[in-house]
Short mmCIF file of C-alpha atoms and ligand atoms in Angstrom, two decimals:
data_model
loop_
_atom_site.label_atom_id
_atom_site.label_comp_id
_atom_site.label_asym_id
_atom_site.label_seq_id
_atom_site.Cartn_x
_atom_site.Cartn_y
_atom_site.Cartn_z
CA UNK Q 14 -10.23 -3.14 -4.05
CA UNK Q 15 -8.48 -1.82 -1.21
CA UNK Q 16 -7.51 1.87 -0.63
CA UNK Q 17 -4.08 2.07 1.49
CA UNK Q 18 -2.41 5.34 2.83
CA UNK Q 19 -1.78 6.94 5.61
CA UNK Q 20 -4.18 8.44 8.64
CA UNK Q 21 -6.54 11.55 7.29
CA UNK Q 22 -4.92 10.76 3.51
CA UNK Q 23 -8.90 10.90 2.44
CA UNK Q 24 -9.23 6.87 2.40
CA UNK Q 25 -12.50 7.15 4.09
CA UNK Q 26 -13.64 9.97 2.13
CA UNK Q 27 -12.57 8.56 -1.69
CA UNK Q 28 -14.29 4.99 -0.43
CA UNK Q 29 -17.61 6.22 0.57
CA UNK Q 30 -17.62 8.60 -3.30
CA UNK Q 31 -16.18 5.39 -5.27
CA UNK Q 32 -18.65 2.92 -3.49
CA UNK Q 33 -21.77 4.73 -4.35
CA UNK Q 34 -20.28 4.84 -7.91
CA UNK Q 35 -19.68 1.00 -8.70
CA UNK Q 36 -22.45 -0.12 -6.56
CA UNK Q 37 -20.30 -2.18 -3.97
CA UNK Q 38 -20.25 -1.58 -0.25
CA UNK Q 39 -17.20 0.18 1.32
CA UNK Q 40 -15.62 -1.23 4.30
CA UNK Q 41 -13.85 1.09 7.07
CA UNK Q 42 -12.55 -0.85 9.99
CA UNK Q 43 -12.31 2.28 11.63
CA UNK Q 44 -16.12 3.04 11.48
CA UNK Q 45 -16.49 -0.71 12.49
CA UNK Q 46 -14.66 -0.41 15.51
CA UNK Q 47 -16.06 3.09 16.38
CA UNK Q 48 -19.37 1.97 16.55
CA UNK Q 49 -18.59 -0.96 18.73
CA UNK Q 50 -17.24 1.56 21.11
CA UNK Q 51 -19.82 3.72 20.78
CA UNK Q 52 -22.55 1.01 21.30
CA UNK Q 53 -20.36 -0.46 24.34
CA UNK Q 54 -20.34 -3.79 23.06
CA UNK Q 55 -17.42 -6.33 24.06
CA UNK Q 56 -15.50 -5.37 20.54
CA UNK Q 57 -15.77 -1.66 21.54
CA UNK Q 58 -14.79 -1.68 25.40
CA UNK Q 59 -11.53 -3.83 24.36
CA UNK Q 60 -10.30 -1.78 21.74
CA UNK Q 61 -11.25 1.97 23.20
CA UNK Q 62 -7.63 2.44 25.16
CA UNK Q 63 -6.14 1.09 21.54
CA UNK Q 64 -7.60 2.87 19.04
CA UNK Q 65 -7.83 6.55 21.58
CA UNK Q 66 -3.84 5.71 21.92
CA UNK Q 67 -3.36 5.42 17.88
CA UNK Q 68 -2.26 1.95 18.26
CA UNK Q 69 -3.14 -1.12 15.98
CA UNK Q 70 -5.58 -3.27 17.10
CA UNK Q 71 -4.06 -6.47 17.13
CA UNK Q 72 -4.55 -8.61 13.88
CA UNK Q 73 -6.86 -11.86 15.35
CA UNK Q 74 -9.11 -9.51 16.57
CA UNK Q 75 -9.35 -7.65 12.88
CA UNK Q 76 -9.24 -10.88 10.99
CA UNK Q 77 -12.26 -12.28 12.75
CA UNK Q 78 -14.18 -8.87 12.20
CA UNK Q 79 -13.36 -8.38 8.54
CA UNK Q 80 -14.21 -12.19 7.97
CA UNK Q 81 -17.69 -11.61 8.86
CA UNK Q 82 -18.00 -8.76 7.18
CA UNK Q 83 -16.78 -9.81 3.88
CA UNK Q 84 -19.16 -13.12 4.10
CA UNK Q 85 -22.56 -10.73 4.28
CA UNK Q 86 -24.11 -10.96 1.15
CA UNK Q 87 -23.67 -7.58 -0.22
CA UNK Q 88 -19.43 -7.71 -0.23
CA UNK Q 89 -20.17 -10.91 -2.37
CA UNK Q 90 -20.07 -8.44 -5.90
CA UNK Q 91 -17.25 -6.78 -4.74
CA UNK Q 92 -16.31 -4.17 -2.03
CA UNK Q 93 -13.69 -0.91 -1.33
CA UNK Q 94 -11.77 -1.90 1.72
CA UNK Q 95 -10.48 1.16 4.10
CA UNK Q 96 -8.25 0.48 6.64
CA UNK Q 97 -7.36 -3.05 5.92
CA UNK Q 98 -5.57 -4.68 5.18
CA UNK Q 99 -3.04 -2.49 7.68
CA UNK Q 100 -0.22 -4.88 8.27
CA UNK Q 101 1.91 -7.65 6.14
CA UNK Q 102 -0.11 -10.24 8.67
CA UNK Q 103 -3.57 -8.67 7.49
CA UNK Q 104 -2.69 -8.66 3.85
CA UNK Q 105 -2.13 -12.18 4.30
CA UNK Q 106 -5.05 -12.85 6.31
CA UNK Q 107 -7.09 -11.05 3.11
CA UNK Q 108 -5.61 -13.19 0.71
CA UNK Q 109 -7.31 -16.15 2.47
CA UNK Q 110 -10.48 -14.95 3.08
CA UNK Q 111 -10.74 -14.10 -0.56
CA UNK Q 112 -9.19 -17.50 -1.68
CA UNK Q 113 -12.26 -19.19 0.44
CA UNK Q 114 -14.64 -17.49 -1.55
CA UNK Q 115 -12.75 -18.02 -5.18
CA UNK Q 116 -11.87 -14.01 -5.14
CA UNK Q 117 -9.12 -12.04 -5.60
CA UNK Q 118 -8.10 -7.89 -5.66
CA UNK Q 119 -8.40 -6.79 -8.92
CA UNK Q 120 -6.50 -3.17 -7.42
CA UNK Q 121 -4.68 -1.58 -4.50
CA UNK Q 122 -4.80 2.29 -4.45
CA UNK Q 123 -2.09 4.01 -2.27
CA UNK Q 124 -3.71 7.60 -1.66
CA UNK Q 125 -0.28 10.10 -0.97
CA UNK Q 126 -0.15 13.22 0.96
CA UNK Q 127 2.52 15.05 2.72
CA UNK Q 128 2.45 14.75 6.93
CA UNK Q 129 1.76 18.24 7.58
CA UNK Q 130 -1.65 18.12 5.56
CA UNK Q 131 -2.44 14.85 7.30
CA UNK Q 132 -2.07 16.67 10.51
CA UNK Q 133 -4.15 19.50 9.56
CA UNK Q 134 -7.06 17.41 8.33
CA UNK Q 135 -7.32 14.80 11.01
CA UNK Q 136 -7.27 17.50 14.09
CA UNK Q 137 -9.42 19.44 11.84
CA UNK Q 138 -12.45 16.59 11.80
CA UNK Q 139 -12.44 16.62 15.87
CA UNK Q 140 -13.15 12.91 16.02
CA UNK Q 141 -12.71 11.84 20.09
CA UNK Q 142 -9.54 9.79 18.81
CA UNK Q 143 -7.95 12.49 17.06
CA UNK Q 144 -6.04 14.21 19.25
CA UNK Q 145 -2.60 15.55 18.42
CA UNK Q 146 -0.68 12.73 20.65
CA UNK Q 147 -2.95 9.93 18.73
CA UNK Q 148 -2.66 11.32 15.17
CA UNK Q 149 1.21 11.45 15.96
CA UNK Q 150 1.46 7.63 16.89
CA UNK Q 151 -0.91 6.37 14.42
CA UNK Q 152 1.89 8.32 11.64
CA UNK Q 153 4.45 6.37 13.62
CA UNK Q 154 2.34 3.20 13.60
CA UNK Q 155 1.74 3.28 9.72
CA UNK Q 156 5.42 4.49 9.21
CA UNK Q 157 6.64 0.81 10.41
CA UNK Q 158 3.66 -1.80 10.07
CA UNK Q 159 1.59 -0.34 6.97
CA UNK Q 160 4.32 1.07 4.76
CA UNK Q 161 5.48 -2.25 4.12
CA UNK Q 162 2.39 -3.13 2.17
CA UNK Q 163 3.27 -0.54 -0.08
CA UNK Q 164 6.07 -3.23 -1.24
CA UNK Q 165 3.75 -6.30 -0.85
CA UNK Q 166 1.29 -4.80 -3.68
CA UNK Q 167 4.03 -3.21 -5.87
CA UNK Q 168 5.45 -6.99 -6.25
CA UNK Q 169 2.29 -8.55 -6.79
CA UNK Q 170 1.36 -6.02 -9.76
CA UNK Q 171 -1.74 -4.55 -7.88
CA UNK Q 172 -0.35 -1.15 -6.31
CA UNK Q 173 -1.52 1.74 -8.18
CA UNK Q 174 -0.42 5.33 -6.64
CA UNK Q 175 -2.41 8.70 -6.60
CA UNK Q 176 -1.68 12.14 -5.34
CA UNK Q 177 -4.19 12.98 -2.65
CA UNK Q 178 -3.32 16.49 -2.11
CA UNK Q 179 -5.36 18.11 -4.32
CA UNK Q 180 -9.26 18.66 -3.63
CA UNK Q 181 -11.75 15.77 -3.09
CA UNK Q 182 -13.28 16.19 -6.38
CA UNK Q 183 -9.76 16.77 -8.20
CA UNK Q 184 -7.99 13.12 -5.98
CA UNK Q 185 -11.80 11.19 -7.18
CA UNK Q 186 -10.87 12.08 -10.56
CA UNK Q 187 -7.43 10.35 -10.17
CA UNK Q 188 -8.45 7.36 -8.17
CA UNK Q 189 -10.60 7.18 -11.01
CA UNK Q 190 -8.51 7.06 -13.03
CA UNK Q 191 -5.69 4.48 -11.52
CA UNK Q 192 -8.67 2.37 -11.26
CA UNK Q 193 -10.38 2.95 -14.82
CA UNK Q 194 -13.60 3.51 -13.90
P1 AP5 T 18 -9.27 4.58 10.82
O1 AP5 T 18 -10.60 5.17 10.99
O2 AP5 T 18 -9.01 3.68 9.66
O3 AP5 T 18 -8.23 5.74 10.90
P2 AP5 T 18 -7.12 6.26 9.93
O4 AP5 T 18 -6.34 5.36 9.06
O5 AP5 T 18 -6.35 7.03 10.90
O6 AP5 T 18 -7.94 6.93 8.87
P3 AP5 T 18 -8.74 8.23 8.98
O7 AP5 T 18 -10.18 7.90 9.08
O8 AP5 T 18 -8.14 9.14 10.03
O9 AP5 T 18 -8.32 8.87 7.60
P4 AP5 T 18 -8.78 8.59 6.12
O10 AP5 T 18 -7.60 8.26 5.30
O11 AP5 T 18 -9.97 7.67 6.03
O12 AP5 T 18 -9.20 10.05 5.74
P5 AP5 T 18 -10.64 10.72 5.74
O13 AP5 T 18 -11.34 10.44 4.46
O14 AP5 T 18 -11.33 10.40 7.03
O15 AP5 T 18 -8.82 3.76 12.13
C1 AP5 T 18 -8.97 4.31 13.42
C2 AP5 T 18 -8.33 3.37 14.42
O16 AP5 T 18 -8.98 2.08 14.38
C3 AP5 T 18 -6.85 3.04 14.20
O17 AP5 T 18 -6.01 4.02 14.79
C4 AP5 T 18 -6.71 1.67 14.88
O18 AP5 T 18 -6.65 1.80 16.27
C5 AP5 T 18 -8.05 1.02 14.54
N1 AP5 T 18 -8.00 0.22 13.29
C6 AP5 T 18 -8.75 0.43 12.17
N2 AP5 T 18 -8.47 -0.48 11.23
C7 AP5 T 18 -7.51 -1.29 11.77
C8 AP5 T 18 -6.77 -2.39 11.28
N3 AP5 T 18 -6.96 -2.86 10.03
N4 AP5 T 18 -5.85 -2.96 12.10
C9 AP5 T 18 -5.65 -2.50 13.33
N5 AP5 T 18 -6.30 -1.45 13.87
C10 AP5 T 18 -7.23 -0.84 13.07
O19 AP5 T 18 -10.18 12.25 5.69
C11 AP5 T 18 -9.60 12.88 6.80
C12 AP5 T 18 -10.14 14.32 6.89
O20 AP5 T 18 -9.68 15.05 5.77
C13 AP5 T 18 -11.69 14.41 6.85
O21 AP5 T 18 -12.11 15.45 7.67
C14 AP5 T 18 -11.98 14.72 5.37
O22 AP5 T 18 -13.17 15.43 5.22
C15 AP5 T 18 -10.77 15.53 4.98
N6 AP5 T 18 -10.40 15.33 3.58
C16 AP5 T 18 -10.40 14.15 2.89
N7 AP5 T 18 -9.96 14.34 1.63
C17 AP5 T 18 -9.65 15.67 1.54
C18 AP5 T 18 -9.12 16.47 0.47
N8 AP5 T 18 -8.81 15.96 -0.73
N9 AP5 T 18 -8.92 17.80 0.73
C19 AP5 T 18 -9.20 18.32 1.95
N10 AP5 T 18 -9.72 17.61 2.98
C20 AP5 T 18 -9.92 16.30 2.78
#
């Protein structure tokens, strides 16, 4: 499954409760990429100046990262995907890998809030890439390269679409719920 919507929508948050609940691993490309730059590997010291502008890293670079990923053993049963697939490119790119290993999405959850909220709750966390200039362009970022996926799942059959305003419990209960299960 893959949960799509926009920066500080509670992607992160909804993955990590839903993972522990079906027993499959959830997969932030965010966190991946954070702890490359936090360990100061070659990943992390090429994407630092992207990711602390709110810019996309660029799609060979997250192909080859979620590829490896989704060949460890434990994504084999299934996984919850945050963060990618983030452009019509990567959704592509998914497709593939998944063909390769005779899988396929069963769901696509599009977790909606309003701006100001997403605002709020990203420069509430404090994260070092969250300041007000990089929450701003990764809202203008997802505005023109993820928002089109939104269209890509509808026409495919696998977009399902929550409210993710309410409280965490309240938006688990209706992920839950998209999802049946
Ligand atoms: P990433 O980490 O994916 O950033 P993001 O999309 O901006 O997502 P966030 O982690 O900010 O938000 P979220 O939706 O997960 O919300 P969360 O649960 O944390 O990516 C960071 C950067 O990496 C990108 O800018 C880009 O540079 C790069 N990158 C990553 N993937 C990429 C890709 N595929 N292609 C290219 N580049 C990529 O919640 C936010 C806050 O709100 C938290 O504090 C949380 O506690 C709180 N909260 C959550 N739910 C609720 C609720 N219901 N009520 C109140 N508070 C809530």
């Amino acid at each position: 499954m893959v949960l799509l919507g926009a920066p500080g929508s509670g992607k992160g948050t909804q993955a990590a409760i839903l993972a522990g609940r079906l027993g499959v691993p959830a997969i932030s490309t965010g966190d991946m990429l954070r702890q490359a730059v936090a360990a100061g590997s070659a990943l992390g010291r090429s994407v630092e100046g992207t990711m602390m502008r709110g810019k996309l890293v660029d799609d060979a670079t997250m192909a080859e990262i979620v590829r490896r990923r989704l060949e460890e053993d434990d994504a084999r049963r299934g996984f919850l995907l945050d963060g990618y697939p983030r452009t019509v490119p990567q959704a592509g790119t998914l497709e593939e890998i998944l063909a390769g290993q005779q899988a396929r999405l069963d769901a696509v959850v599009l977790i909606e809030v309003p701006e100001p909220v997403l605002v709020e709750r990203a420069l509430a966390r404090k994260r070092s890439d969250d300041t007000e200039e990089a929450i701003r362009e990764r809202l203008v970022e997802y505005g023109k390269k993820t928002e089109p996926l939104v269209r890509y799942y509808q026409v495919r059959s696998l977009l399902r679409e929550v409210d993710g305003e309410g409280s965490v419990s309240e938006v688990t209960a209706a992920v839950s719920a998209a999802l049946e299960v």
